[in-house]
Coordinates of C-alpha atoms in Angstrom, one line a residue:
M1 CA 92.4 79.3 97.3
V2 CA 94.0 81.4 100.2
E3 CA 90.9 82.2 102.9
P4 CA 91.0 84.2 106.2
A5 CA 90.4 82.4 109.7
N6 CA 87.3 82.7 111.3
T7 CA 87.8 84.2 114.7
V8 CA 83.9 83.8 116.1
G9 CA 83.5 82.0 119.1
I10 CA 87.5 82.2 120.1
P11 CA 87.2 83.8 123.8
V12 CA 89.5 86.7 124.3
N13 CA 92.9 85.3 125.6
P14 CA 92.7 86.0 129.8
T15 CA 96.1 86.4 130.3
P16 CA 98.0 88.2 126.7
L17 CA 101.9 88.1 126.7
L18 CA 103.2 91.7 127.9
K19 CA 100.2 93.3 128.2
D20 CA 101.5 96.4 129.6
E21 CA 104.4 96.8 128.2
L22 CA 103.2 96.8 124.7
D23 CA 101.3 98.9 122.1
I24 CA 99.6 98.8 118.7
V25 CA 99.8 101.1 115.7
I26 CA 97.7 101.7 113.3
P27 CA 97.8 103.7 110.6
T28 CA 94.4 104.3 108.8
I29 CA 92.1 106.6 106.7
R30 CA 88.7 104.5 107.1
N31 CA 86.8 102.7 110.3
L32 CA 88.5 99.8 111.7
D33 CA 85.5 97.2 111.6
F34 CA 88.9 94.8 110.5
L35 CA 89.8 95.2 114.4
E36 CA 86.6 92.4 115.1
M37 CA 88.3 89.5 113.9
W38 CA 91.5 90.5 115.8
R39 CA 89.8 90.6 119.1
P40 CA 90.5 87.9 121.0
F41 CA 94.0 87.9 120.0
L42 CA 94.5 92.0 120.1
Q43 CA 91.7 93.6 122.7
P44 CA 93.9 93.2 125.9
Y45 CA 96.5 95.9 124.5
H46 CA 96.4 98.9 124.1
L47 CA 96.1 100.5 120.6
I48 CA 97.6 104.0 119.2
I49 CA 95.7 105.0 115.6
V50 CA 97.1 107.5 113.7
Q51 CA 94.9 108.8 111.5
D52 CA 95.9 110.0 107.7
G53 CA 94.1 112.5 105.4
D54 CA 91.1 114.2 106.7
P55 CA 91.5 115.1 110.6
T56 CA 87.4 115.8 110.8
K57 CA 86.3 112.7 109.5
K58 CA 85.5 110.7 112.4
I59 CA 87.0 106.8 112.9
H60 CA 84.9 104.1 113.9
V61 CA 86.6 101.6 116.3
P62 CA 85.0 98.7 117.7
E63 CA 83.4 98.7 121.5
G64 CA 86.0 97.2 123.9
Y65 CA 89.4 98.3 122.6
D66 CA 91.4 100.9 124.8
Y67 CA 92.9 103.1 122.7
E68 CA 94.4 106.6 121.9
L69 CA 93.5 108.7 118.1
Y70 CA 95.8 110.8 116.8
N71 CA 95.1 113.2 113.6
R72 CA 97.4 115.5 111.6
N73 CA 95.8 118.1 113.8
D74 CA 97.3 116.6 116.9
I75 CA 100.5 115.5 115.2
N76 CA 101.0 119.5 114.3
R77 CA 100.3 119.9 117.8
I78 CA 102.2 118.2 120.1
L79 CA 105.6 117.9 117.3
G80 CA 105.1 122.1 116.9
P81 CA 107.5 122.8 113.2
K82 CA 109.0 119.7 114.4
A83 CA 105.7 117.7 112.5
S84 CA 107.1 118.4 109.3
C85 CA 109.3 115.5 109.5
I86 CA 106.0 112.9 110.0
S87 CA 104.3 111.8 106.2
F88 CA 100.9 112.9 105.6
K89 CA 98.7 110.8 102.9
D90 CA 101.2 107.9 103.1
S91 CA 101.2 105.1 106.1
A92 CA 104.3 106.6 106.7
C93 CA 102.5 108.5 109.3
R94 CA 102.3 105.3 111.6
C95 CA 106.2 105.8 113.1
F96 CA 104.5 108.9 114.9
G97 CA 103.0 106.3 116.9
Y98 CA 106.0 104.6 117.9
M99 CA 106.9 108.1 118.9
V100 CA 104.4 108.7 121.6
S101 CA 104.2 105.5 123.0
K102 CA 106.0 104.8 126.1
K103 CA 106.3 101.0 126.5
K104 CA 108.8 98.8 125.6
Y105 CA 107.4 96.7 122.9
I106 CA 105.6 97.8 119.6
F107 CA 103.8 95.7 116.8
T108 CA 102.2 97.4 113.7
I109 CA 99.2 95.7 111.4
D110 CA 97.8 97.5 108.6
D111 CA 93.9 97.4 108.7
D112 CA 93.4 95.3 105.8
C113 CA 94.9 92.5 107.3
F114 CA 92.6 89.8 108.6
V115 CA 93.8 86.5 110.7
A116 CA 95.9 83.9 108.9
K117 CA 94.9 80.0 109.2
D118 CA 98.2 77.7 109.7
P119 CA 98.2 74.2 107.7
A120 CA 96.1 72.6 110.2
G121 CA 93.1 75.3 109.8
K122 CA 94.0 76.9 113.1
A123 CA 93.3 81.1 113.4
V124 CA 97.0 82.3 113.7
N125 CA 98.2 84.6 116.7
A126 CA 100.0 87.1 115.1
L127 CA 101.3 89.0 118.0
E128 CA 102.2 86.2 119.9
Q129 CA 104.7 85.2 117.6
H130 CA 106.3 88.4 117.2
I131 CA 106.4 88.2 120.9
K132 CA 107.8 85.2 121.4
N133 CA 110.2 86.3 118.2
L134 CA 111.5 88.7 119.9
L135 CA 111.6 87.5 123.9
C136 CA 114.3 84.4 122.3
P137 CA 117.6 85.7 121.0
S138 CA 118.7 86.2 117.4
T139 CA 121.7 84.6 115.8
P140 CA 123.1 86.8 113.0
L141 CA 127.0 86.0 113.5
F142 CA 126.7 82.1 112.1
F143 CA 123.3 81.3 110.0
N144 CA 121.8 77.9 111.9
T145 CA 120.7 75.4 108.5
L146 CA 117.2 75.0 111.0
Y147 CA 116.0 77.8 111.7
D148 CA 116.1 79.4 114.7
P149 CA 117.8 77.3 117.1
Y150 CA 115.4 78.5 120.2
R151 CA 111.9 76.9 119.0
E152 CA 110.4 74.2 120.7
G153 CA 112.1 71.1 118.5
A154 CA 114.8 72.5 117.0
D155 CA 118.5 73.2 118.3
F156 CA 122.0 74.2 116.8
V157 CA 122.9 72.1 114.4
R158 CA 126.2 70.1 114.5
G159 CA 129.3 72.3 113.6
Y160 CA 127.5 75.6 115.1
P161 CA 130.0 77.4 117.3
F162 CA 129.7 76.6 120.6
S163 CA 130.7 80.4 121.5
L164 CA 128.3 81.9 119.9
R165 CA 125.1 80.1 120.8
E166 CA 124.1 82.6 123.4
G167 CA 123.1 84.8 120.5
V168 CA 122.0 88.4 120.5
S169 CA 119.6 90.7 121.7
T170 CA 116.3 90.8 119.1
A171 CA 115.6 94.2 117.7
V172 CA 112.4 93.3 115.5
S173 CA 110.5 90.6 114.6
H174 CA 109.8 90.7 111.0
G175 CA 106.3 89.2 109.6
L176 CA 104.8 88.0 106.3
W177 CA 101.6 87.8 104.6
L178 CA 99.5 84.5 103.1
N179 CA 97.0 85.8 100.1
I180 CA 98.3 89.4 98.6
P181 CA 101.9 89.3 98.5
D182 CA 103.8 92.6 99.0
Y183 CA 105.0 93.1 95.6
D184 CA 105.9 96.4 93.7
A185 CA 104.2 97.8 91.3
P186 CA 105.7 96.0 87.7
T187 CA 105.4 92.7 89.7
Q188 CA 101.2 93.4 90.3
L189 CA 101.5 94.3 86.8
V190 CA 102.9 90.8 84.8
K191 CA 101.2 88.6 88.0
P192 CA 97.5 90.7 88.6
K193 CA 95.7 87.1 90.0
E194 CA 99.4 85.6 92.0
R195 CA 98.6 84.7 95.4
N196 CA 100.7 83.5 98.3
A197 CA 99.5 80.5 99.9
R198 CA 103.1 79.0 101.0
Y199 CA 102.7 78.8 104.4
V200 CA 106.4 78.3 106.1
D201 CA 107.1 76.9 109.4
A202 CA 109.8 79.2 109.9
V203 CA 111.5 81.6 111.8
M204 CA 115.2 82.7 110.9
T205 CA 117.8 85.7 111.8
I206 CA 118.9 87.7 108.8
P207 CA 122.7 87.5 108.7
K208 CA 124.9 90.7 109.9
G209 CA 125.8 92.2 106.5
T210 CA 122.6 91.5 104.6
L211 CA 119.7 93.6 104.0
F212 CA 116.4 93.3 103.4
P213 CA 113.3 94.4 102.2
M214 CA 111.1 95.2 105.1
C215 CA 107.2 95.3 105.4
G216 CA 105.1 98.0 107.5
M217 CA 102.0 96.3 106.9
N218 CA 103.3 93.1 110.1
L219 CA 106.2 94.0 112.4
A220 CA 107.3 94.4 115.9
F221 CA 109.8 95.4 117.3
D222 CA 111.9 96.2 121.0
R223 CA 111.2 100.0 120.9
D224 CA 114.2 100.5 123.5
L225 CA 116.4 98.6 121.4
I226 CA 115.7 100.3 118.1
G227 CA 113.3 102.7 118.2
P228 CA 114.7 105.7 117.3
A229 CA 115.4 104.2 113.6
M230 CA 112.8 103.5 113.2
Y231 CA 111.3 106.5 111.3
F232 CA 109.4 105.8 107.5
G233 CA 111.3 109.0 106.4
L234 CA 109.4 111.3 104.0
M235 CA 106.6 109.8 101.8
G236 CA 103.6 110.8 100.6
D237 CA 101.3 114.2 99.8
G238 CA 104.8 116.8 99.0
Q239 CA 107.3 114.3 98.6
P240 CA 108.5 112.5 95.0
I241 CA 107.9 108.8 96.2
G242 CA 105.9 106.6 98.1
R243 CA 105.5 102.8 99.1
Y244 CA 109.4 103.3 99.9
D245 CA 108.7 104.1 103.6
D246 CA 109.1 100.8 105.7
M247 CA 112.1 99.5 103.1
W248 CA 113.9 102.8 104.3
A249 CA 113.4 102.3 107.2
G250 CA 114.6 98.5 106.9
W251 CA 117.4 99.5 105.8
C252 CA 118.3 101.9 108.1
I253 CA 117.5 99.6 111.1
K254 CA 119.4 96.5 109.5
V255 CA 122.8 98.7 109.1
I256 CA 122.5 100.0 113.0
C257 CA 121.3 96.0 114.3
D258 CA 124.1 95.3 112.9
H259 CA 126.5 97.9 114.5
L260 CA 125.1 97.5 117.7
G261 CA 125.1 93.5 117.7
L262 CA 121.4 93.4 117.6
G263 CA 119.2 90.5 115.9
V264 CA 116.9 91.1 112.9
K265 CA 114.3 88.3 112.6
T266 CA 111.9 87.4 109.7
G267 CA 109.3 84.5 108.5
L268 CA 106.3 83.4 111.6
P269 CA 103.7 85.3 111.9
Y270 CA 102.3 85.3 109.0
I271 CA 98.2 87.4 108.2
Y272 CA 96.3 87.4 105.6
H273 CA 96.5 90.4 103.5
S274 CA 92.9 90.9 102.2
K275 CA 93.5 93.8 99.8
A276 CA 95.9 94.5 96.7
S277 CA 96.3 98.0 95.9
N278 CA 96.0 99.1 92.6
P279 CA 99.5 98.7 90.1
F280 CA 98.9 101.8 88.1
V281 CA 98.7 104.6 91.6
N282 CA 101.5 101.5 93.2
L283 CA 104.0 102.5 89.5
K284 CA 103.4 106.3 90.2
K285 CA 104.1 106.4 93.5
E286 CA 107.1 104.0 93.0
Y287 CA 108.9 104.5 90.0
K288 CA 111.5 106.8 91.5
G289 CA 111.8 104.9 94.1
I290 CA 112.3 101.3 92.0
F291 CA 115.4 103.3 90.4
W292 CA 116.9 105.1 93.3
Q293 CA 117.1 101.4 95.1
E294 CA 120.0 100.6 92.6
D295 CA 122.0 103.8 94.3
I296 CA 120.3 103.7 97.8
I297 CA 121.5 99.8 98.1
P298 CA 124.9 99.7 97.6
F299 CA 125.1 103.4 99.4
F300 CA 123.0 101.2 103.2
Q301 CA 126.0 97.7 102.1
N302 CA 129.1 100.2 102.3
V303 CA 127.7 102.1 105.5
K304 CA 130.5 101.9 108.1
L305 CA 129.1 103.6 111.7
S306 CA 132.3 104.6 114.0
K307 CA 133.3 103.1 117.4
E308 CA 132.1 106.3 118.3
A309 CA 128.5 105.5 117.8
T310 CA 127.1 103.6 121.1
T311 CA 123.7 104.8 120.9
V312 CA 120.7 104.6 118.4
Q313 CA 120.5 108.1 117.9
Q314 CA 124.4 108.5 117.8
C315 CA 124.2 106.4 114.6
Y316 CA 121.2 107.9 113.1
I317 CA 122.8 111.0 113.3
E318 CA 125.6 109.9 111.7
L319 CA 124.0 107.4 109.1
S320 CA 121.9 110.7 108.2
K321 CA 124.9 112.7 107.4
M322 CA 125.8 109.9 104.9
V323 CA 123.1 110.1 103.6
K324 CA 123.4 113.7 103.1
E325 CA 126.9 113.7 101.7
K326 CA 126.2 110.6 99.7
L327 CA 122.6 110.7 98.3
S328 CA 122.1 113.9 97.7
S329 CA 123.9 113.8 94.2
L330 CA 121.2 111.5 93.0
D331 CA 118.7 114.1 93.9
P332 CA 117.6 117.2 96.5
Y333 CA 114.8 114.7 98.2
F334 CA 117.7 113.0 100.0
D335 CA 119.2 115.9 100.6
K336 CA 115.3 116.9 102.5
L337 CA 115.4 113.6 103.9
A338 CA 118.7 113.6 105.3
D339 CA 117.3 116.9 107.0
A340 CA 114.3 115.2 108.2
M341 CA 115.9 112.0 109.7
V342 CA 118.0 114.8 111.7
T343 CA 114.5 116.8 113.0
W344 CA 112.6 113.0 113.5
I345 CA 115.6 112.3 116.1
E346 CA 115.2 115.5 117.6
A347 CA 111.4 115.0 118.3
W348 CA 111.6 111.6 119.8
D349 CA 114.1 113.1 122.4
E350 CA 111.7 115.8 123.0
L351 CA 109.3 113.2 124.1
N352 CA 111.3 111.2 125.4
P353 CA 114.3 112.1 127.5
P354 CA 117.7 110.1 127.5
A355 CA 116.9 111.0 131.4
A356 CA 113.6 109.6 131.8
A357 CA 114.4 106.5 129.6
A358 CA 117.9 105.5 131.7
A359 CA 115.8 106.1 134.7
N360 CA 113.0 103.5 133.8
G361 CA 116.3 101.3 133.3
K362 CA 116.2 101.9 129.4
A363 CA 118.8 102.3 127.5

């Protein structure tokens, strides 16, 4: 049986990597007691907490953490009419935290994710591994059979082109989970007792042209490189679909990363996912997505962005037009989603003016 790590007695890291360049974004509807376990690894960093649901409910944050907390009233106040692009009663609300952050890097984690143990029983500092992933290049143009060649003890194998060994900048680091796997509702129903105990000590670049199912519960990214595309769509209250927020963002960021020559990594780090959600509730949220994805994925596989699209924003606006043109026939929801994608970019640029970004040395 897989158990979470015991972090009692582990001191807070006195020299955390990228302390002043990274925000941790947490969506929640409950007290954040789980942060006690994460204290040795996360306390030095600034938190952005996005409170979903009832804005009058008080959320308890353990003492010693530096944080700002936003609820629905704050989102409405800051974004005005454009707040309609931020989902309600769904963890997709986390992307508001991405928008208001002023840091270069984001790590986002769910409140039912605990510290994992590696095979030797050592507590896994997930954030540190994400940072290592992001600071090392990716290799999307040619697959290395020893996986990440930049990790200690690995290298490029015989036959790997020397012209490609410099790699490309890494935009996204996608982590995995021990204990409760990230399954859809039908798989949950047929495998109710299945737990993931396999700890695979590997990080790999997802090849160019290959999509993947991105999970938002253990994820880090370079906000400067891909932030404006990390929109988790319209989900939850008032929408016909849920639990596809991170999937949608993953498909969008992957085609844009491929177009702009950026890398996406998956594998380490692991977190311990503590709680299985109700498969019957999940099925209600997912059932349209399960049908729609058979059309959505071929759509993304055939996306061709123009040479004129040289920024993330330009790519995303082009993509929104394609969504409206190609997917609206699937369901009117996609026409609404395409409009929300445009609203998201407008809101992003209002809070993150391109001139200010350029002055800070950002692309």
